[in-house]
Tab-separated table of C-alpha atoms in Angstrom:
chain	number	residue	atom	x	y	z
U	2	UNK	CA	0.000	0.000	0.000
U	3	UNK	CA	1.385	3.505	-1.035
U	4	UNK	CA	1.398	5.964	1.947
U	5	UNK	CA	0.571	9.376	1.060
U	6	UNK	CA	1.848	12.482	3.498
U	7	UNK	CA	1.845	16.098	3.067
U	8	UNK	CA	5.815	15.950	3.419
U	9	UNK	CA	6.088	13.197	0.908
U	10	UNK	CA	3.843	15.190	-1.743
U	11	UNK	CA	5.663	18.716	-0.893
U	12	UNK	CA	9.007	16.580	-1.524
U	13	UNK	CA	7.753	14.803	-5.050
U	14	UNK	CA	6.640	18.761	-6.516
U	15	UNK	CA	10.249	20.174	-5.331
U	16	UNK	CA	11.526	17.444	-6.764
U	17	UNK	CA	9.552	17.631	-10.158
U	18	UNK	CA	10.242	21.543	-9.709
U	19	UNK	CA	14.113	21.503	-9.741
U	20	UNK	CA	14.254	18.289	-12.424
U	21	UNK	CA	11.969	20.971	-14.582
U	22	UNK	CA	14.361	23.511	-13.694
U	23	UNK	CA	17.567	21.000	-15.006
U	24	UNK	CA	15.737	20.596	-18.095
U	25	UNK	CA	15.033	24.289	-18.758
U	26	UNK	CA	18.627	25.301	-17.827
U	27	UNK	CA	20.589	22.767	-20.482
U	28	UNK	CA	16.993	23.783	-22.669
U	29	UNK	CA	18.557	27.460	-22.627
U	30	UNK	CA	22.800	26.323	-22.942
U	31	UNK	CA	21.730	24.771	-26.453
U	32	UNK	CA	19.451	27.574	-27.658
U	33	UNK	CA	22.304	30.274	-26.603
U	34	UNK	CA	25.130	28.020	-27.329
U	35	UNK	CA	24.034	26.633	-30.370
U	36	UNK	CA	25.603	23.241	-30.067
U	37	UNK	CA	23.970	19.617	-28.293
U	38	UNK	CA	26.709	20.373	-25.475
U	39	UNK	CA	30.114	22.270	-23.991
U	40	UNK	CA	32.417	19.839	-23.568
U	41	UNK	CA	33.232	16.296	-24.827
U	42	UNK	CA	31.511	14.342	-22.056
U	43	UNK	CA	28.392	15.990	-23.191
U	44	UNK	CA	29.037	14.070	-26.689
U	45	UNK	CA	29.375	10.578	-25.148
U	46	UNK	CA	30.694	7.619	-27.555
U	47	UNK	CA	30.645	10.280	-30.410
U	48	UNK	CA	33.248	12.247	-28.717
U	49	UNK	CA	35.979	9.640	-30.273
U	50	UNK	CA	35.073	10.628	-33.732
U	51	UNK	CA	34.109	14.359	-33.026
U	52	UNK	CA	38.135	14.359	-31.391
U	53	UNK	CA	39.293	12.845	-34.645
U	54	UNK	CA	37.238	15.542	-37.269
U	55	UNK	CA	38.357	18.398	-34.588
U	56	UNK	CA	42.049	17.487	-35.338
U	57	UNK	CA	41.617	17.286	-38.976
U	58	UNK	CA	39.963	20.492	-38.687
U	59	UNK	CA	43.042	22.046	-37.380
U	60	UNK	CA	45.315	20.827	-39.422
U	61	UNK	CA	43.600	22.185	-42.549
U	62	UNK	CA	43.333	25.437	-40.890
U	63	UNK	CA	47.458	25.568	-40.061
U	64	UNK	CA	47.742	24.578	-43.888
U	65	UNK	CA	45.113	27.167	-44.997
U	66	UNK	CA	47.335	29.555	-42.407
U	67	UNK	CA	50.748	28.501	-43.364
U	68	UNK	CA	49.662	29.069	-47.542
U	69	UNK	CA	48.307	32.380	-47.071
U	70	UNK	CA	51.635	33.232	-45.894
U	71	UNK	CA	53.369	31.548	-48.579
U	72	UNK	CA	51.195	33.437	-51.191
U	73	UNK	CA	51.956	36.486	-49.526
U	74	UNK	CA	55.694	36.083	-50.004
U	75	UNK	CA	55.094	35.460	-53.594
U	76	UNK	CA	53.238	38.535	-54.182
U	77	UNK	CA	56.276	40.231	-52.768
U	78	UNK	CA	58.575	38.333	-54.880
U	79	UNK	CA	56.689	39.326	-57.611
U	80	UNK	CA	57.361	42.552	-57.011
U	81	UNK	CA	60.619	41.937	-56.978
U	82	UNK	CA	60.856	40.382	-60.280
U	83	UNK	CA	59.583	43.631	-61.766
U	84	UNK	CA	62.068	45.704	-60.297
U	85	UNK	CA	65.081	43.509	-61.681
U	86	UNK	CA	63.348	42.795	-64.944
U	87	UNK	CA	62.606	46.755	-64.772
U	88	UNK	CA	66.627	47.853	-64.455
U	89	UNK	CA	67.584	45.222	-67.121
U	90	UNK	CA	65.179	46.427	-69.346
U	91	UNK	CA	65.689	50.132	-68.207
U	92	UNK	CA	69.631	49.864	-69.292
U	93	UNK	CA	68.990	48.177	-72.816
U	94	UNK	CA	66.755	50.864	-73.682
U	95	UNK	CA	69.287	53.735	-72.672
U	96	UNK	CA	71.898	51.881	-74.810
U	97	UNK	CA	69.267	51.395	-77.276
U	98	UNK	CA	68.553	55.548	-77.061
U	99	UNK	CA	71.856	56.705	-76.815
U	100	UNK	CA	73.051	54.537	-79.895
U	101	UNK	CA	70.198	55.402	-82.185
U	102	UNK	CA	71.662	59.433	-81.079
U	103	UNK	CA	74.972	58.818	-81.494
U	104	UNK	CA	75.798	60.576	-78.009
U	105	UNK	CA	76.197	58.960	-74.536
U	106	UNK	CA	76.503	62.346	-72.824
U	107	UNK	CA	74.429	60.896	-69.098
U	108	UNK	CA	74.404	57.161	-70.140
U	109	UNK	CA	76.270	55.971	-67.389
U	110	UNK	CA	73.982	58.001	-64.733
U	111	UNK	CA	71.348	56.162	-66.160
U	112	UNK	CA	72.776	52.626	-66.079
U	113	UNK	CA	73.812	53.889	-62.516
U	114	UNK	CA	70.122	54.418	-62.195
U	115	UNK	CA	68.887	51.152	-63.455
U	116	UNK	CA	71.448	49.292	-61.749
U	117	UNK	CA	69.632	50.508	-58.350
U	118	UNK	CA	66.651	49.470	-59.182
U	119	UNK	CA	67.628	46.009	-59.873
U	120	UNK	CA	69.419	46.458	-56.539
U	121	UNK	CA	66.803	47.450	-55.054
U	122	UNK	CA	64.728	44.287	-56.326
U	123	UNK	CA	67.348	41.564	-55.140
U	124	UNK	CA	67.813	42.968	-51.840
U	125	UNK	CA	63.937	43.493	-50.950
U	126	UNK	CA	62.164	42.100	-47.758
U	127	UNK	CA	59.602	40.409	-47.136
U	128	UNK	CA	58.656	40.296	-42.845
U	129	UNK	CA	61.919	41.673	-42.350
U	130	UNK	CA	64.019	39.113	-44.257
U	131	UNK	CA	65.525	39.357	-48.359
U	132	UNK	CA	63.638	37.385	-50.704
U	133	UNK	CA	66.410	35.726	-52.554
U	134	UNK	CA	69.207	35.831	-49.364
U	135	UNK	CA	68.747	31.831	-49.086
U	136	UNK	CA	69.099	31.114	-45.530
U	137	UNK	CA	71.152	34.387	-45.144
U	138	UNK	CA	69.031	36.752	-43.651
U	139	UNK	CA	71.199	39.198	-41.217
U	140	UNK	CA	72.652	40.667	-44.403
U	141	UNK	CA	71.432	41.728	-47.904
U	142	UNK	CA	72.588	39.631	-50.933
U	143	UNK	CA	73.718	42.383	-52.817
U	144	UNK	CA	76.456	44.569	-51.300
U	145	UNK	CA	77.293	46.403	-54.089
U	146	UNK	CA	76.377	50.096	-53.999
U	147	UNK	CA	77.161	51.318	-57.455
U	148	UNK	CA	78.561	50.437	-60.909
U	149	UNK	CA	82.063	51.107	-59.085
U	150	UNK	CA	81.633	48.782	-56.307
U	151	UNK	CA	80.683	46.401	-59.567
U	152	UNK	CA	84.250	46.829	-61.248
U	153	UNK	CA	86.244	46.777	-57.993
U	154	UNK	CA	84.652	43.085	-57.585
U	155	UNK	CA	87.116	40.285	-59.005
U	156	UNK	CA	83.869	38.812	-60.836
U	157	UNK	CA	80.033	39.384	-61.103
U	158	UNK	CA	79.412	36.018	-58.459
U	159	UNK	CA	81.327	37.404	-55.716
U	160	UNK	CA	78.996	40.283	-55.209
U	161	UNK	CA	76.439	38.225	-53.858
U	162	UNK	CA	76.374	37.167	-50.416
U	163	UNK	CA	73.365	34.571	-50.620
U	164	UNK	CA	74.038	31.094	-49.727
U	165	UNK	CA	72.698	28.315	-51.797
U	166	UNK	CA	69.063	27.289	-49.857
U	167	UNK	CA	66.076	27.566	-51.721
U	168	UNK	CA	63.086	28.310	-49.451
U	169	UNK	CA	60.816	24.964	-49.576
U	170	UNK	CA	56.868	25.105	-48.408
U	171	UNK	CA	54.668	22.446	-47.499
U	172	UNK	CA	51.392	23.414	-48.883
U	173	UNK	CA	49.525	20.192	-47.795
U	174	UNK	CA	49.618	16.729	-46.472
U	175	UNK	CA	51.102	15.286	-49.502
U	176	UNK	CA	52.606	18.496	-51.688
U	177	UNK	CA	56.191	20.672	-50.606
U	178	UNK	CA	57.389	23.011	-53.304
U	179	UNK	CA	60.201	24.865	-53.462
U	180	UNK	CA	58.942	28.681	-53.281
U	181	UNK	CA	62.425	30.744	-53.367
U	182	UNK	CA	64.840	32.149	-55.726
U	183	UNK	CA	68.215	32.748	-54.970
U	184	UNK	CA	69.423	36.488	-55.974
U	185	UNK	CA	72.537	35.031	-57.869
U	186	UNK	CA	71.153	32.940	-60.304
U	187	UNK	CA	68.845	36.144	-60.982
U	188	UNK	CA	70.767	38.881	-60.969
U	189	UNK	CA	74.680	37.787	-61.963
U	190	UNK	CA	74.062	37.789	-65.963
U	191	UNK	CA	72.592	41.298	-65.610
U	192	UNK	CA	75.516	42.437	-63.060
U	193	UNK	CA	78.185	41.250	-64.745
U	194	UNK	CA	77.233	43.233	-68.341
U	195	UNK	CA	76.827	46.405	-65.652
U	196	UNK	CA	80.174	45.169	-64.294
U	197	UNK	CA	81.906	44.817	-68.156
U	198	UNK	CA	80.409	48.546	-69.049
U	199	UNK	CA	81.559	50.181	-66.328
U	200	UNK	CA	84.844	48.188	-66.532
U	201	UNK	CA	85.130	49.742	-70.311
U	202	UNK	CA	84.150	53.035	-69.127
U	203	UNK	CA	87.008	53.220	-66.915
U	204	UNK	CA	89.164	51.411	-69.094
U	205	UNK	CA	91.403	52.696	-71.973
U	206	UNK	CA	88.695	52.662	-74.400
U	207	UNK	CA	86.734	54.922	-71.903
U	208	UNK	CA	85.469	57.152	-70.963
U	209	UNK	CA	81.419	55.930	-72.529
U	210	UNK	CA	80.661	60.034	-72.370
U	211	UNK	CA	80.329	62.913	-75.310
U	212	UNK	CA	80.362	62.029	-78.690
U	213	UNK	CA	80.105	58.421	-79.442
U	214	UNK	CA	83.351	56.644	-80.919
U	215	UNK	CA	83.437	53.550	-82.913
U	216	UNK	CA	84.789	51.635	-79.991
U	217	UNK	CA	82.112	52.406	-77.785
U	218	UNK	CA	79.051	51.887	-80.173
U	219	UNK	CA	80.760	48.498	-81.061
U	220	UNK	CA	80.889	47.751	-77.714
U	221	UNK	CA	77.306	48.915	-76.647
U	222	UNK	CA	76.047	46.970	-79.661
U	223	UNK	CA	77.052	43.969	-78.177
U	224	UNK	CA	75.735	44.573	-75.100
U	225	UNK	CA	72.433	45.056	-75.964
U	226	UNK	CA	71.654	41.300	-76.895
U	227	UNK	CA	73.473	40.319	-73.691
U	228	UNK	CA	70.897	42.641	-71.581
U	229	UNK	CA	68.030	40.851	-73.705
U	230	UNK	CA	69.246	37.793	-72.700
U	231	UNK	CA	69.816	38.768	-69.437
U	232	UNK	CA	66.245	40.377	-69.591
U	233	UNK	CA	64.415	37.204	-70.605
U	234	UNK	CA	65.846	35.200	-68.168
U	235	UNK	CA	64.400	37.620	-65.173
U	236	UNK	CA	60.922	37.693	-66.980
U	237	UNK	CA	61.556	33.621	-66.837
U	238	UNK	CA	62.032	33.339	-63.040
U	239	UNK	CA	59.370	35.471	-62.481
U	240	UNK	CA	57.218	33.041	-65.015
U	241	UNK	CA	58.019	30.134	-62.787
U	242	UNK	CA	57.172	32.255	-59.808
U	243	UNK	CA	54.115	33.089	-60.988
U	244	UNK	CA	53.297	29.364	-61.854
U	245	UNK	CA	53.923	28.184	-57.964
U	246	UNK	CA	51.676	31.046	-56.723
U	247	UNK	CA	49.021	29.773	-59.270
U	248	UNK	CA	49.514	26.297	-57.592
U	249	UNK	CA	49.521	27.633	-54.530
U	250	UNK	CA	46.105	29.888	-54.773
U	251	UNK	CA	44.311	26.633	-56.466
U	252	UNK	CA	45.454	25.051	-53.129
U	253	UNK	CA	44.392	27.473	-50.847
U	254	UNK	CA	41.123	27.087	-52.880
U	255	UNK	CA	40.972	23.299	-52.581
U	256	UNK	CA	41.544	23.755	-48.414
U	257	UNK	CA	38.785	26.201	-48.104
U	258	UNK	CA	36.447	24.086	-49.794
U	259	UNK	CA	37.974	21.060	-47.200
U	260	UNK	CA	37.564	23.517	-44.540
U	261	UNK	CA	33.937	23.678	-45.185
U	262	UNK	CA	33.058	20.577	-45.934
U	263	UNK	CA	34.774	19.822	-42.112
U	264	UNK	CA	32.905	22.140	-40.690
U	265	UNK	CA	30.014	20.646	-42.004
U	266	UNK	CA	30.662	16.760	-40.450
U	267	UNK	CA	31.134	19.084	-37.510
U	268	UNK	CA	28.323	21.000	-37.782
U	269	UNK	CA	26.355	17.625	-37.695
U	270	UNK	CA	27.624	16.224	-34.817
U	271	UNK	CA	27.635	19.430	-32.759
U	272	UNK	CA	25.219	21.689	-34.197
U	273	UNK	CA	21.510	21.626	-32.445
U	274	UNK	CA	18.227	21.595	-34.374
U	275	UNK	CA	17.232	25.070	-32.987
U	276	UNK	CA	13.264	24.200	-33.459
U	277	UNK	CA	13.538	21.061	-31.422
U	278	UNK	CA	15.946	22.990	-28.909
U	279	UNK	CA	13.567	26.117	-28.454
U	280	UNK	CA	10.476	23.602	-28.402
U	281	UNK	CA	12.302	22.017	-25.422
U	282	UNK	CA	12.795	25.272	-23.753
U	283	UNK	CA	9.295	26.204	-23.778
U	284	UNK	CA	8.463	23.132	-22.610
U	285	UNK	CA	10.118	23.184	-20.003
U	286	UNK	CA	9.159	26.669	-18.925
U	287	UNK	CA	5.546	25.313	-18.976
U	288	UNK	CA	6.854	22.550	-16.863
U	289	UNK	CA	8.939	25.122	-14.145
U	290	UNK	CA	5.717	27.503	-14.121
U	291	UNK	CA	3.146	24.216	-13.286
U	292	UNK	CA	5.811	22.360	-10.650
U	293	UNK	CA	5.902	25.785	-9.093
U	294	UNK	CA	1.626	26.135	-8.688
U	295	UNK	CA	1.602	22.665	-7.534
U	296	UNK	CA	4.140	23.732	-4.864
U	297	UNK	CA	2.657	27.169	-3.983
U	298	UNK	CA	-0.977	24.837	-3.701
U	299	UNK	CA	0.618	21.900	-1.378
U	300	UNK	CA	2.384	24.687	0.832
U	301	UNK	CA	-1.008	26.316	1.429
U	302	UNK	CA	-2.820	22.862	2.047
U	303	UNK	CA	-2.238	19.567	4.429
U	304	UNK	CA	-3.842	16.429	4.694
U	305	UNK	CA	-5.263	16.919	7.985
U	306	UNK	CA	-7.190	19.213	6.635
U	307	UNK	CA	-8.867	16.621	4.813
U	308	UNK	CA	-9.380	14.381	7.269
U	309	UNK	CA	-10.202	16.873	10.048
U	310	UNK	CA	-13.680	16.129	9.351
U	311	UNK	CA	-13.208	12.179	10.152
């Protein structure tokens, strides 16, 4: 036989009060928080394979992080490439001028001029460091400050100062490409037709300066296939620079769309349907708000008040 008390039947609505209240409070953590729980326990035997998507997760994000970077440098070294590719260029079209004039009065202010520039390419920075040092970065590759420092050089490699370490990224799980350029193998043909003009200049054929001689517009004329060449092979490195920052945009591409597609499984596992969730909140409400009448109406009432009359 069930006994039935006016403590027992206070103690069952406090009871059915606070498990209302249980259910309205993790009710409310999923409508704010937007997810079936806060922490892993709250998953159960799908936290194993929520861990295991979570980690995947992060790993495309430090590739997506890591490219980004990479494709930043690029753009940089892009740059760069115009800049040498603009002084080589720049000092076959002075030649070019000052032959089709038959004067070279300034000519070697503006080679001076375009040799900066180039300078200015090999030795730029990218987050403090040179582009095309190697794995020198305390130092500039290019010392050289003018066409002079150029001629007092024993030969056109021993003005760089960049060792021989190509920069290498890993773009993926599977895919590492080699991302740098060193500023020798970029810049030495150019330097060292700078270096043989201003080595002329100086020389007993010199000075290039006035009124052209025959000496000096054969000699110019021959140097203005060697800055072509020297021209075409900076416009190549930046082609093949250009390709790997192609490859490495259509990467970043194919992570984002992994990224989403991730954050979808997630999504699935974590994610709460917000109808059902705010359905259970107002349910439980309606519980809270009848658990506490039933409580206000037993505190006002006692069985002996029922059986007073017996």
């Amino acid at each position: 036989m069930t006994r039935v008390s006016t403590a027992g039947n206070y103690e069952s609505a406090l009871l059915n009060l606070m498990a209302a209240q249980a259910r309205g409070l993790e009710a409310q953590k999923k409508v704010s928080t937007e997810k079936i729980a806060t922490d892993l326990a709250g998953f159960g035997r799908g936290s194993e394979t929520l861990t295991a998507l979570k980690s995947a997760q992060n790993r495309i994000d430090g590739f997506i992080a890591a490219g980004e970077a990479v494709a930043s440098r690029l753009t940089t070294q892009a740059l760069a490439f115009d800049r040498v590719a603009e002084g080589a260029d720049g000092a076959r079209q002075a030649i070019a001028e000052a032959l089709a004039s038959g004067r070279v009065e300034g000519l070697m202010q503006a080679l001076e001029s375009q040799f900066a520039t180039a300078r200015s390419g090999l030795n730029l920075e990218h987050n403090g460091r040179p582009l095309f040092g190697g794995a020198v970065t305390d130092q500039p590759p290019v010392t050289a400050g003018s066409l002079a420092d150029l001629a007092a050089a024993p030969d056109a490699a021993s003005l760089f100062v960049n060792d021989t370490l190509r920069t290498a990224s890993r773009l993926d799980e599977s895919t590492t490409v080699e991302t740098g350029f060193l500023a020798d193998e970029v810049g030495e043909p150019l330097f060292a037709i700078l270096r043989d003009i201003q080595l002329f200049h100086e020389g007993a054929s010199g000075p290039i300066d006035g009124v052209m001689t025959e000496d000096v517009r054969a000699f110019l004329e021959g140097q203005l296939t060697r800055l072509k060449d020297a021209h075409t092979g900076v416009v190549g490195f930046a082609a093949r620079s250009g390709a790997i920052q192609t490859q490495v945009d259509d990467n970043l591409s194919s992570l984002d769309n992994q990224r989403v597609a991730m954050q979808q499984l997630i999504g699935k596992k974590t994610d709460v349907d917000m109808a059902e969730a705010v359905t259970e909140l107002e349910l439980s409400q309606i519980s809270i708000q009848a658990s506490a009448q039933v409580l206000a109406q037993l505190r006002q009432t006692s069985l002996l008040d029922l059986l007073a009359p017996y």
